[in-house]
Each structure stands twice: as C-alpha cells, then as structure tokens.
C-alpha positions as YAML, in Angstrom:
chain: A
units: angstrom
residues:
- id: 1
  name: UNK
  ca: [-59.06, -28.44, 16.86]
- id: 2
  name: UNK
  ca: [-61.83, -30.50, 18.42]
- id: 3
  name: UNK
  ca: [-63.78, -32.65, 15.84]
- id: 4
  name: UNK
  ca: [-66.71, -34.73, 17.01]
- id: 5
  name: UNK
  ca: [-67.09, -37.56, 14.51]
- id: 6
  name: UNK
  ca: [-70.44, -38.94, 13.62]
- id: 7
  name: UNK
  ca: [-71.33, -41.97, 11.80]
- id: 8
  name: UNK
  ca: [-73.06, -41.06, 8.66]
- id: 9
  name: UNK
  ca: [-76.72, -41.49, 8.98]
- id: 10
  name: UNK
  ca: [-77.27, -43.24, 5.86]
- id: 11
  name: UNK
  ca: [-74.75, -45.97, 6.88]
- id: 12
  name: UNK
  ca: [-76.43, -46.41, 10.17]
- id: 13
  name: UNK
  ca: [-80.08, -46.61, 8.31]
- id: 14
  name: UNK
  ca: [-78.23, -49.28, 6.01]
- id: 15
  name: UNK
  ca: [-76.92, -51.56, 8.86]
- id: 16
  name: UNK
  ca: [-80.19, -51.33, 10.66]
- id: 17
  name: UNK
  ca: [-81.61, -52.79, 7.60]
- id: 18
  name: UNK
  ca: [-79.36, -55.47, 7.28]
- id: 19
  name: UNK
  ca: [-77.77, -53.80, 4.34]
- id: 20
  name: UNK
  ca: [-74.03, -53.35, 3.16]
- id: 21
  name: UNK
  ca: [-71.74, -50.26, 3.82]
- id: 22
  name: UNK
  ca: [-69.06, -49.32, 1.49]
- id: 23
  name: UNK
  ca: [-65.86, -48.72, 3.29]
- id: 24
  name: UNK
  ca: [-62.23, -49.58, 3.00]
- id: 25
  name: UNK
  ca: [-61.34, -52.86, 4.63]
- id: 26
  name: UNK
  ca: [-58.01, -53.05, 6.54]
- id: 27
  name: UNK
  ca: [-55.95, -55.97, 7.49]
- id: 28
  name: UNK
  ca: [-54.79, -55.63, 11.04]
- id: 29
  name: UNK
  ca: [-51.20, -56.75, 11.39]
- id: 30
  name: UNK
  ca: [-51.00, -55.40, 14.79]
- id: 31
  name: UNK
  ca: [-47.64, -53.57, 14.36]
- id: 32
  name: UNK
  ca: [-49.09, -50.26, 14.41]
- id: 33
  name: UNK
  ca: [-45.45, -49.07, 14.16]
- id: 34
  name: UNK
  ca: [-45.09, -45.71, 12.40]
- id: 35
  name: UNK
  ca: [-41.67, -44.27, 12.46]
- id: 36
  name: UNK
  ca: [-41.23, -40.98, 14.20]
- id: 37
  name: UNK
  ca: [-40.49, -38.37, 11.72]
- id: 38
  name: UNK
  ca: [-42.26, -36.69, 8.93]
- id: 39
  name: UNK
  ca: [-46.02, -37.18, 8.98]
- id: 40
  name: UNK
  ca: [-46.80, -40.72, 8.37]
- id: 41
  name: UNK
  ca: [-48.07, -41.81, 4.97]
- id: 42
  name: UNK
  ca: [-49.23, -45.22, 3.75]
- id: 43
  name: UNK
  ca: [-50.54, -47.00, 0.71]
- id: 44
  name: UNK
  ca: [-53.80, -49.03, 0.64]
- id: 45
  name: UNK
  ca: [-53.25, -52.65, 1.93]
- id: 46
  name: UNK
  ca: [-54.55, -55.77, 0.50]
- id: 47
  name: UNK
  ca: [-58.13, -56.07, 1.93]
- id: 48
  name: UNK
  ca: [-59.71, -59.14, 3.65]
- id: 49
  name: UNK
  ca: [-62.99, -58.61, 1.81]
- id: 50
  name: UNK
  ca: [-63.51, -58.57, -1.98]
- id: 51
  name: UNK
  ca: [-62.30, -55.19, -3.45]
- id: 52
  name: UNK
  ca: [-63.59, -53.32, -6.27]
- id: 53
  name: UNK
  ca: [-61.56, -51.51, -9.01]
- id: 54
  name: UNK
  ca: [-61.87, -48.29, -7.08]
- id: 55
  name: UNK
  ca: [-60.02, -49.97, -4.15]
- id: 56
  name: UNK
  ca: [-63.04, -50.08, -1.79]
- id: 57
  name: UNK
  ca: [-64.45, -53.21, -0.20]
- id: 58
  name: UNK
  ca: [-68.04, -54.15, 0.99]
- id: 59
  name: UNK
  ca: [-68.04, -54.33, 4.70]
- id: 60
  name: UNK
  ca: [-70.90, -56.52, 5.89]
- id: 61
  name: UNK
  ca: [-71.37, -55.61, 9.44]
- id: 62
  name: UNK
  ca: [-70.42, -51.99, 10.53]
- id: 63
  name: UNK
  ca: [-70.62, -52.87, 14.17]
- id: 64
  name: UNK
  ca: [-67.64, -53.10, 16.32]
- id: 65
  name: UNK
  ca: [-66.56, -56.44, 17.71]
- id: 66
  name: UNK
  ca: [-66.42, -54.84, 21.14]
- id: 67
  name: UNK
  ca: [-70.16, -54.10, 22.04]
- id: 68
  name: UNK
  ca: [-70.33, -51.22, 24.62]
- id: 69
  name: UNK
  ca: [-72.95, -48.62, 25.33]
- id: 70
  name: UNK
  ca: [-72.42, -44.91, 25.42]
- id: 71
  name: UNK
  ca: [-73.23, -44.75, 29.20]
- id: 72
  name: UNK
  ca: [-71.30, -42.66, 31.67]
- id: 73
  name: UNK
  ca: [-73.80, -42.86, 34.53]
- id: 74
  name: UNK
  ca: [-71.03, -43.91, 37.03]
- id: 75
  name: UNK
  ca: [-68.27, -41.62, 35.65]
- id: 76
  name: UNK
  ca: [-66.22, -44.61, 34.74]
- id: 77
  name: UNK
  ca: [-67.01, -44.79, 31.05]
- id: 78
  name: UNK
  ca: [-63.49, -43.80, 29.80]
- id: 79
  name: UNK
  ca: [-61.72, -46.31, 32.10]
- id: 80
  name: UNK
  ca: [-63.99, -49.26, 30.61]
- id: 81
  name: UNK
  ca: [-63.25, -48.04, 27.02]
- id: 82
  name: UNK
  ca: [-59.61, -47.96, 27.85]
- id: 83
  name: UNK
  ca: [-59.62, -51.46, 29.40]
- id: 84
  name: UNK
  ca: [-61.72, -52.85, 26.66]
- id: 85
  name: UNK
  ca: [-59.65, -51.59, 23.66]
- id: 86
  name: UNK
  ca: [-57.46, -54.03, 21.96]
- id: 87
  name: UNK
  ca: [-56.19, -51.57, 19.31]
- id: 88
  name: UNK
  ca: [-53.87, -49.01, 20.35]
- id: 89
  name: UNK
  ca: [-53.69, -45.28, 19.25]
- id: 90
  name: UNK
  ca: [-50.64, -46.07, 17.02]
- id: 91
  name: UNK
  ca: [-52.50, -49.19, 15.66]
- id: 92
  name: UNK
  ca: [-55.32, -47.10, 14.85]
- id: 93
  name: UNK
  ca: [-53.35, -44.40, 13.09]
- id: 94
  name: UNK
  ca: [-51.65, -47.09, 10.72]
- id: 95
  name: UNK
  ca: [-55.06, -48.66, 10.02]
- id: 96
  name: UNK
  ca: [-56.53, -45.33, 9.14]
- id: 97
  name: UNK
  ca: [-53.64, -44.55, 6.72]
- id: 98
  name: UNK
  ca: [-54.02, -47.85, 5.01]
- id: 99
  name: UNK
  ca: [-57.74, -46.82, 4.42]
- id: 100
  name: UNK
  ca: [-56.73, -43.23, 3.26]
- id: 101
  name: UNK
  ca: [-53.20, -42.34, 2.44]
- id: 102
  name: UNK
  ca: [-52.37, -39.03, 4.00]
- id: 103
  name: UNK
  ca: [-51.62, -37.57, 7.38]
- id: 104
  name: UNK
  ca: [-53.54, -38.48, 10.61]
- id: 105
  name: UNK
  ca: [-54.79, -35.22, 12.45]
- id: 106
  name: UNK
  ca: [-56.88, -36.60, 15.43]
- id: 107
  name: UNK
  ca: [-57.65, -39.81, 16.85]
- id: 108
  name: UNK
  ca: [-60.31, -40.46, 19.68]
- id: 109
  name: UNK
  ca: [-61.51, -43.79, 21.30]
- id: 110
  name: UNK
  ca: [-65.13, -43.80, 21.90]
- id: 111
  name: UNK
  ca: [-68.16, -46.02, 22.41]
- id: 112
  name: UNK
  ca: [-70.56, -45.00, 19.85]
- id: 113
  name: UNK
  ca: [-73.76, -46.38, 18.18]
- id: 114
  name: UNK
  ca: [-71.59, -49.33, 16.65]
- id: 115
  name: UNK
  ca: [-69.60, -50.08, 19.69]
- id: 116
  name: UNK
  ca: [-66.18, -49.36, 20.98]
- id: 117
  name: UNK
  ca: [-64.42, -47.36, 18.08]
- id: 118
  name: UNK
  ca: [-61.31, -45.24, 17.19]
- id: 119
  name: UNK
  ca: [-62.67, -42.03, 15.17]
- id: 120
  name: UNK
  ca: [-59.85, -40.71, 13.16]
- id: 121
  name: UNK
  ca: [-59.45, -37.51, 11.33]
- id: 122
  name: UNK
  ca: [-57.03, -37.72, 8.19]
- id: 123
  name: UNK
  ca: [-55.95, -35.04, 5.85]
- id: 124
  name: UNK
  ca: [-55.75, -37.29, 2.53]
- id: 125
  name: UNK
  ca: [-53.25, -36.81, -0.06]
- id: 126
  name: UNK
  ca: [-56.21, -35.75, -2.14]
- id: 127
  name: UNK
  ca: [-56.31, -32.64, 0.10]
- id: 128
  name: UNK
  ca: [-59.76, -33.60, 1.43]
- id: 129
  name: UNK
  ca: [-60.61, -34.24, 5.18]
- id: 130
  name: UNK
  ca: [-61.68, -37.87, 5.81]
- id: 131
  name: UNK
  ca: [-63.36, -39.37, 8.76]
- id: 132
  name: UNK
  ca: [-62.76, -42.86, 9.57]
- id: 133
  name: UNK
  ca: [-64.22, -45.16, 12.19]
- id: 134
  name: UNK
  ca: [-62.29, -48.27, 13.06]
- id: 135
  name: UNK
  ca: [-63.29, -51.26, 15.25]
- id: 136
  name: UNK
  ca: [-61.32, -50.87, 18.58]
- id: 137
  name: UNK
  ca: [-61.08, -54.69, 18.58]
- id: 138
  name: UNK
  ca: [-59.39, -55.41, 15.32]
- id: 139
  name: UNK
  ca: [-59.06, -52.11, 13.38]
- id: 140
  name: UNK
  ca: [-61.30, -52.88, 10.78]
- id: 141
  name: UNK
  ca: [-62.93, -50.03, 8.96]
- id: 142
  name: UNK
  ca: [-66.49, -49.70, 9.95]
- id: 143
  name: UNK
  ca: [-67.19, -46.35, 8.05]
- id: 144
  name: UNK
  ca: [-65.54, -43.75, 6.25]
- id: 145
  name: UNK
  ca: [-66.65, -40.56, 4.49]
- id: 146
  name: UNK
  ca: [-65.25, -37.20, 3.41]
- id: 147
  name: UNK
  ca: [-65.94, -34.29, 5.57]
- id: 148
  name: UNK
  ca: [-67.42, -31.48, 3.24]
- id: 149
  name: UNK
  ca: [-68.22, -29.30, 6.10]
- id: 150
  name: UNK
  ca: [-64.74, -29.05, 7.45]
- id: 151
  name: UNK
  ca: [-63.27, -25.35, 6.88]
- id: 152
  name: UNK
  ca: [-59.70, -25.49, 5.83]
- id: 153
  name: UNK
  ca: [-57.58, -23.82, 8.74]
- id: 154
  name: UNK
  ca: [-54.35, -22.46, 7.09]
- id: 155
  name: UNK
  ca: [-52.56, -22.49, 10.29]
- id: 156
  name: UNK
  ca: [-53.61, -26.16, 10.96]
- id: 157
  name: UNK
  ca: [-52.82, -27.39, 7.54]
- id: 158
  name: UNK
  ca: [-49.30, -25.71, 7.82]
- id: 159
  name: UNK
  ca: [-48.75, -27.21, 11.34]
- id: 160
  name: UNK
  ca: [-49.78, -30.64, 10.12]
- id: 161
  name: UNK
  ca: [-47.74, -30.77, 6.94]
- id: 162
  name: UNK
  ca: [-44.65, -29.35, 8.77]
- id: 163
  name: UNK
  ca: [-44.80, -31.78, 11.74]
- id: 164
  name: UNK
  ca: [-41.70, -33.82, 12.30]
- id: 165
  name: UNK
  ca: [-43.52, -35.82, 15.01]
- id: 166
  name: UNK
  ca: [-46.66, -37.58, 13.87]
- id: 167
  name: UNK
  ca: [-49.86, -38.60, 15.94]
- id: 168
  name: UNK
  ca: [-48.70, -42.20, 16.12]
- id: 169
  name: UNK
  ca: [-45.29, -41.16, 17.59]
- id: 170
  name: UNK
  ca: [-47.01, -38.70, 19.77]
- id: 171
  name: UNK
  ca: [-49.12, -41.43, 21.20]
- id: 172
  name: UNK
  ca: [-46.17, -43.77, 21.62]
- id: 173
  name: UNK
  ca: [-44.27, -41.05, 23.72]
- id: 174
  name: UNK
  ca: [-47.37, -40.43, 25.81]
- id: 175
  name: UNK
  ca: [-48.03, -44.00, 26.52]
- id: 176
  name: UNK
  ca: [-45.81, -44.16, 29.53]
- id: 177
  name: UNK
  ca: [-48.50, -42.33, 31.38]
- id: 178
  name: UNK
  ca: [-51.08, -44.79, 30.64]
- id: 179
  name: UNK
  ca: [-53.53, -45.99, 27.82]
- id: 180
  name: UNK
  ca: [-53.73, -43.35, 25.09]
- id: 181
  name: UNK
  ca: [-57.48, -42.51, 24.53]
- id: 182
  name: UNK
  ca: [-57.20, -39.40, 22.37]
- id: 183
  name: UNK
  ca: [-54.69, -37.47, 20.26]
- id: 184
  name: UNK
  ca: [-55.30, -34.28, 18.60]
- id: 185
  name: UNK
  ca: [-53.30, -31.41, 16.86]
- id: 186
  name: UNK
  ca: [-53.85, -28.28, 19.02]
- id: 187
  name: UNK
  ca: [-53.01, -25.15, 17.38]
- id: 188
  name: UNK
  ca: [-55.53, -22.77, 18.76]
- id: 189
  name: UNK
  ca: [-54.50, -21.70, 22.21]
- id: 190
  name: UNK
  ca: [-50.85, -21.96, 22.01]
- id: 191
  name: UNK
  ca: [-47.91, -20.02, 20.48]
- id: 192
  name: UNK
  ca: [-46.80, -23.04, 18.56]
- id: 193
  name: UNK
  ca: [-48.73, -26.26, 17.56]
- id: 194
  name: UNK
  ca: [-48.54, -29.34, 19.66]
- id: 195
  name: UNK
  ca: [-50.14, -32.78, 19.84]
- id: 196
  name: UNK
  ca: [-52.58, -33.04, 22.87]
- id: 197
  name: UNK
  ca: [-52.79, -36.69, 24.08]
- id: 198
  name: UNK
  ca: [-54.91, -38.03, 26.62]
- id: 199
  name: UNK
  ca: [-54.17, -40.99, 28.75]
- id: 200
  name: UNK
  ca: [-55.75, -43.10, 31.39]
- id: 201
  name: UNK
  ca: [-54.02, -44.93, 34.03]
- id: 202
  name: UNK
  ca: [-55.49, -48.36, 35.40]
- id: 203
  name: UNK
  ca: [-56.80, -46.63, 38.47]
- id: 204
  name: UNK
  ca: [-58.85, -44.26, 36.21]
- id: 205
  name: UNK
  ca: [-56.63, -41.12, 36.62]
- id: 206
  name: UNK
  ca: [-56.53, -39.02, 33.39]
- id: 207
  name: UNK
  ca: [-53.39, -37.21, 32.18]
- id: 208
  name: UNK
  ca: [-53.37, -34.46, 29.52]
- id: 209
  name: UNK
  ca: [-49.85, -34.12, 28.02]
- id: 210
  name: UNK
  ca: [-48.49, -32.15, 25.14]
- id: 211
  name: UNK
  ca: [-45.98, -33.59, 22.52]
- id: 212
  name: UNK
  ca: [-44.06, -30.94, 20.55]
- id: 213
  name: UNK
  ca: [-44.60, -31.55, 16.81]
- id: 214
  name: UNK
  ca: [-41.07, -30.56, 15.90]
- id: 215
  name: UNK
  ca: [-38.81, -32.06, 18.75]
- id: 216
  name: UNK
  ca: [-41.23, -34.79, 20.05]
- id: 217
  name: UNK
  ca: [-40.69, -33.43, 23.67]
- id: 218
  name: UNK
  ca: [-43.33, -34.49, 26.32]
- id: 219
  name: UNK
  ca: [-44.69, -32.01, 28.88]
- id: 220
  name: UNK
  ca: [-47.95, -31.70, 30.91]
- id: 221
  name: UNK
  ca: [-50.70, -29.48, 29.74]
- id: 222
  name: UNK
  ca: [-50.80, -26.37, 31.87]
- id: 223
  name: UNK
  ca: [-53.31, -26.47, 34.67]
- id: 224
  name: UNK
  ca: [-55.49, -23.53, 33.33]
- id: 225
  name: UNK
  ca: [-55.39, -24.97, 29.91]
- id: 226
  name: UNK
  ca: [-56.58, -28.39, 31.47]
- id: 227
  name: UNK
  ca: [-59.39, -26.63, 33.29]
- id: 228
  name: UNK
  ca: [-60.39, -24.83, 30.08]
- id: 229
  name: UNK
  ca: [-60.52, -28.18, 28.26]
- id: 230
  name: UNK
  ca: [-62.75, -29.60, 30.98]
- id: 231
  name: UNK
  ca: [-65.14, -26.56, 30.82]
- id: 232
  name: UNK
  ca: [-65.43, -26.83, 27.14]
- id: 233
  name: UNK
  ca: [-66.45, -30.57, 27.42]
- id: 234
  name: UNK
  ca: [-68.95, -29.74, 30.04]
- id: 235
  name: UNK
  ca: [-70.62, -27.34, 27.70]
- id: 236
  name: UNK
  ca: [-70.82, -29.85, 24.95]
...
C-alpha cells in the first residue's frame, strides 16, 4: 500500500527557526545486515547524542548530510538520488528498527525538504504506525512521528506479521538488479502479498520486482501491473 511520507510541519518550522527536533538518534554501524526470516526486530541502540530517560535524543540539525533539491526537470532525478545515497535499503531498515522496534513495512529513497533521505514506515511493537525519516548519507534519524491517520488494514497487518522474508531481505535479493530505491508491501492487487521492490541500474533503467514474503523468491512485476503503477504515479 502506497504511503507518501511527509515531514511534520512543526518539525520543519523548528528547523527553519534554528530550533531542535526531538527524534531518536541512531548510530550507523554500516552493517545493515538483517537476517532473512521472520520480520526483523531490534532494540534501541546507544545514541550518539545525549539521551533522555524516555530513550529519545535531541537532534540539532534535521537536514540531510546530502543536500539535494526535489527537481526532475530532466527526468533523471531518480538516477541522481540512487548514485548519491551512501546508505543502502537494508542499512535504512536496520536504522529504522533501532529507532522504533517493530517491523519495516516500507522504504523509499527521496529528495525532500531536508535533502536526500530514506522514508521508512514501521509497524511498532506498540501496535502503532511510525514514520521515520533517515539521512541517506549516514542513517541518522532526522524526523520521527506516529501516523495517527493511518487506517489499520487487517489484511496488510496479517501479511506483515506472517512474512518470513522481511523488507531488508527483499532489498538484498533485488539488489542484483541495481540500486534499490523503494521497498513496500503490496497486498492490494495480487492473490497473495509480496514485497514490491524498485531498483535502478547505473544507466538509469528502472526495474520493478516482486519478492515473495514467504519463500523469498524473486520475479518481475507483470507488465500490466507495472503500467498501472506508472499511471498511478502520473496521477499523483
């Protein structure tokens, strides 16, 4: 299910004013190696910044270390983003789970107001949906909040909780087809849920792939489904 992650207005305003943003700081160990199997879980890691009793840290600068404008005038924005990112999709998944223990439901590499970031959707162990924005240069948490508007989809929740292959494993499986720029659980248009993964090769060619949530088997998105996704994107 598609989600468009938006940086909280209050957080953005605080940054413009030179204030602080409360978020979970994440140490980037660069491993990002989540074991294929049951949905990945992680406990909060030690933070680089000072932490409070609640486990949160004050992040002084909510901008990405990779400054990039959201501009696709020449149609090559996705390629520039893929080449500039230093944090891989599995790294981003691991960092998101250090911030919020639970299960990653989606990842998206995007140039947004703070620069180049990974947007992550996490179903927390608390049963709430969390939206986390990570620096694509070092995996630092730039913004984090609970999505109170997200409706619980029983089918999606069941597919996510029963998945034997997690988002990080799906990204690693698809990486042979290029740089992974997006991973999301798709249960809307198919008989069974699958991870839909988008990759980009060095020459700018995009691949849309499916990774079975149970077997981890990789396959191409059927042509008519890929066309439908492209048309949906054009309508946004």
